[in-house]
Short mmCIF file of C-alpha atoms in Angstrom, two decimals:
data_model
loop_
_atom_site.label_atom_id
_atom_site.label_comp_id
_atom_site.label_asym_id
_atom_site.label_seq_id
_atom_site.Cartn_x
_atom_site.Cartn_y
_atom_site.Cartn_z
CA MET D 2 -160.22 -69.48 -77.16
CA ALA D 3 -156.60 -70.43 -76.57
CA ASP D 4 -155.46 -67.44 -74.48
CA SER D 5 -156.82 -64.08 -73.41
CA ALA D 6 -154.48 -62.15 -75.73
CA GLN D 7 -156.19 -63.63 -78.79
CA LYS D 8 -159.31 -62.17 -80.32
CA PRO D 9 -162.48 -64.23 -79.99
CA VAL D 10 -163.27 -66.11 -83.19
CA VAL D 11 -166.68 -65.92 -84.86
CA LEU D 12 -167.71 -68.17 -87.73
CA LEU D 13 -169.94 -66.08 -90.01
CA VAL D 14 -171.99 -68.12 -92.48
CA GLU D 15 -173.86 -65.94 -94.98
CA ASP D 16 -174.35 -66.60 -98.70
CA GLU D 17 -175.10 -63.00 -99.69
CA TRP D 18 -171.64 -61.44 -100.06
CA LEU D 19 -172.73 -57.85 -99.41
CA VAL D 20 -174.51 -58.79 -96.18
CA ARG D 21 -171.57 -60.98 -95.16
CA MET D 22 -169.11 -58.16 -95.84
CA GLU D 23 -171.13 -55.64 -93.81
CA ILE D 24 -171.45 -57.99 -90.83
CA ALA D 25 -167.80 -59.05 -91.01
CA ASP D 26 -166.60 -55.43 -91.10
CA ALA D 27 -168.67 -54.56 -88.01
CA LEU D 28 -167.41 -57.60 -86.09
CA LEU D 29 -163.80 -56.89 -87.08
CA GLU D 30 -164.13 -53.31 -85.84
CA ALA D 31 -165.50 -54.68 -82.56
CA GLY D 32 -162.38 -56.79 -82.04
CA TRP D 33 -163.44 -60.19 -83.34
CA GLU D 34 -161.51 -62.48 -85.64
CA VAL D 35 -164.03 -63.30 -88.37
CA LEU D 36 -164.04 -66.46 -90.47
CA GLU D 37 -166.33 -65.73 -93.42
CA ILE D 38 -167.94 -68.67 -95.16
CA SER D 39 -170.52 -68.46 -97.94
CA SER D 40 -172.13 -71.92 -97.87
CA GLY D 41 -173.42 -74.42 -95.38
CA GLU D 42 -171.31 -77.19 -96.88
CA ALA D 43 -168.09 -75.19 -96.47
CA ALA D 44 -169.08 -74.23 -92.92
CA VAL D 45 -169.68 -77.84 -91.89
CA ALA D 46 -166.36 -78.87 -93.46
CA HIS D 47 -164.58 -76.08 -91.56
CA ILE D 48 -166.21 -77.12 -88.29
CA ALA D 49 -165.25 -80.76 -88.91
CA GLY D 50 -161.64 -79.61 -89.28
CA GLY D 51 -161.50 -79.03 -85.53
CA HIS D 52 -160.81 -75.29 -85.68
CA ALA D 53 -161.24 -73.21 -82.52
CA LEU D 54 -164.44 -71.16 -82.53
CA ASP D 55 -166.03 -68.91 -79.92
CA LEU D 56 -169.34 -68.01 -81.61
CA LEU D 57 -171.44 -68.90 -84.66
CA VAL D 58 -173.53 -66.44 -86.67
CA SER D 59 -175.43 -68.14 -89.48
CA ASP D 60 -178.11 -67.23 -91.95
CA ILE D 61 -180.78 -69.93 -91.99
CA ARG D 62 -181.54 -70.00 -95.70
CA LEU D 63 -178.29 -70.76 -97.47
CA THR D 64 -177.75 -71.73 -101.09
CA GLY D 65 -177.30 -75.47 -101.40
CA PRO D 66 -178.47 -78.50 -99.45
CA VAL D 67 -176.96 -77.51 -96.05
CA ASN D 68 -178.89 -74.76 -94.27
CA GLY D 69 -178.21 -72.74 -91.14
CA TRP D 70 -180.01 -75.23 -88.92
CA ASP D 71 -177.61 -77.94 -90.14
CA VAL D 72 -174.59 -75.70 -89.62
CA ALA D 73 -175.62 -74.92 -86.03
CA GLU D 74 -176.22 -78.58 -85.24
CA ALA D 75 -172.78 -79.52 -86.60
CA CYS D 76 -171.19 -76.67 -84.70
CA ARG D 77 -172.83 -77.65 -81.41
CA ALA D 78 -171.77 -81.27 -81.93
CA ALA D 79 -168.15 -80.12 -82.19
CA HIS D 80 -168.38 -77.24 -79.69
CA PRO D 81 -171.22 -78.03 -77.23
CA ALA D 82 -171.19 -74.68 -75.41
CA ILE D 83 -170.72 -72.35 -78.39
CA PRO D 84 -173.18 -69.44 -78.59
CA VAL D 85 -175.28 -69.50 -81.76
CA VAL D 86 -177.01 -66.59 -83.47
CA TYR D 87 -179.40 -67.39 -86.30
CA ALA D 88 -180.25 -64.59 -88.72
CA SER D 89 -183.00 -64.64 -91.30
CA ALA D 90 -185.22 -62.26 -93.22
CA ASN D 91 -187.84 -64.96 -93.64
CA PRO D 92 -190.25 -66.10 -90.99
CA CYS D 93 -189.38 -69.69 -90.23
CA ASP D 94 -190.21 -72.60 -88.02
CA ARG D 95 -187.83 -72.27 -85.10
CA ASP D 96 -188.26 -75.83 -83.84
CA ARG D 97 -184.74 -76.70 -85.05
CA MET D 98 -183.00 -73.98 -83.05
CA VAL D 99 -180.25 -75.46 -80.89
CA LYS D 100 -180.70 -74.97 -77.16
CA ASP D 101 -179.91 -71.49 -75.79
CA SER D 102 -179.48 -69.95 -79.23
CA VAL D 103 -180.79 -66.58 -80.39
CA PHE D 104 -182.78 -65.63 -83.48
CA LEU D 105 -182.25 -62.20 -85.06
CA SER D 106 -184.61 -60.96 -87.76
CA LYS D 107 -182.98 -59.41 -90.82
CA PRO D 108 -182.63 -56.69 -91.71
CA SER D 109 -181.14 -55.59 -88.42
CA ARG D 110 -178.57 -53.00 -87.52
CA THR D 111 -175.04 -54.34 -87.41
CA GLU D 112 -174.60 -52.62 -84.04
CA GLN D 113 -177.42 -54.78 -82.69
CA LEU D 114 -175.75 -57.95 -83.95
CA VAL D 115 -172.34 -56.96 -82.58
CA SER D 116 -173.84 -56.16 -79.17
CA LEU D 117 -175.70 -59.48 -79.14
CA CYS D 118 -172.51 -61.38 -80.05
CA ARG D 119 -170.55 -59.60 -77.33
CA ASN D 120 -173.20 -60.35 -74.70
CA LEU D 121 -173.44 -64.02 -75.64
CA TYR D 122 -169.67 -64.43 -75.66
CA GLU D 123 -169.26 -62.71 -72.28
CA ARG D 124 -172.07 -64.81 -70.77
CA LYS D 125 -170.34 -67.99 -72.00
CA ALA D 126 -166.99 -66.85 -70.56
CA LYS D 127 -168.44 -66.49 -67.04
#
């Protein structure tokens, strides 16, 4: 984050628009700047653009060839210390989770996700 007066920036990657909207609204209310992206391909392109990010929240199963694992790997390559939250309603093999990331089963309460994001961001800032 550039300076302390700016809001922390979260990249939210979710292909289901209603879920994305609900999560984005909760994060906005909690004081985050939210960049909403609906596909893995668009997320990877955004990350490659060198934009400042403070946290990644990504669904694992995304429409198209680029999934949430790929998005997190690309994000960590560009931002090595960025906190990552994976979200999925489907049980999955978690072997591809990037180091020190967190998995959140969906459905979950948005308050739980916001609290998790806040804790991860604050831990990184220390």
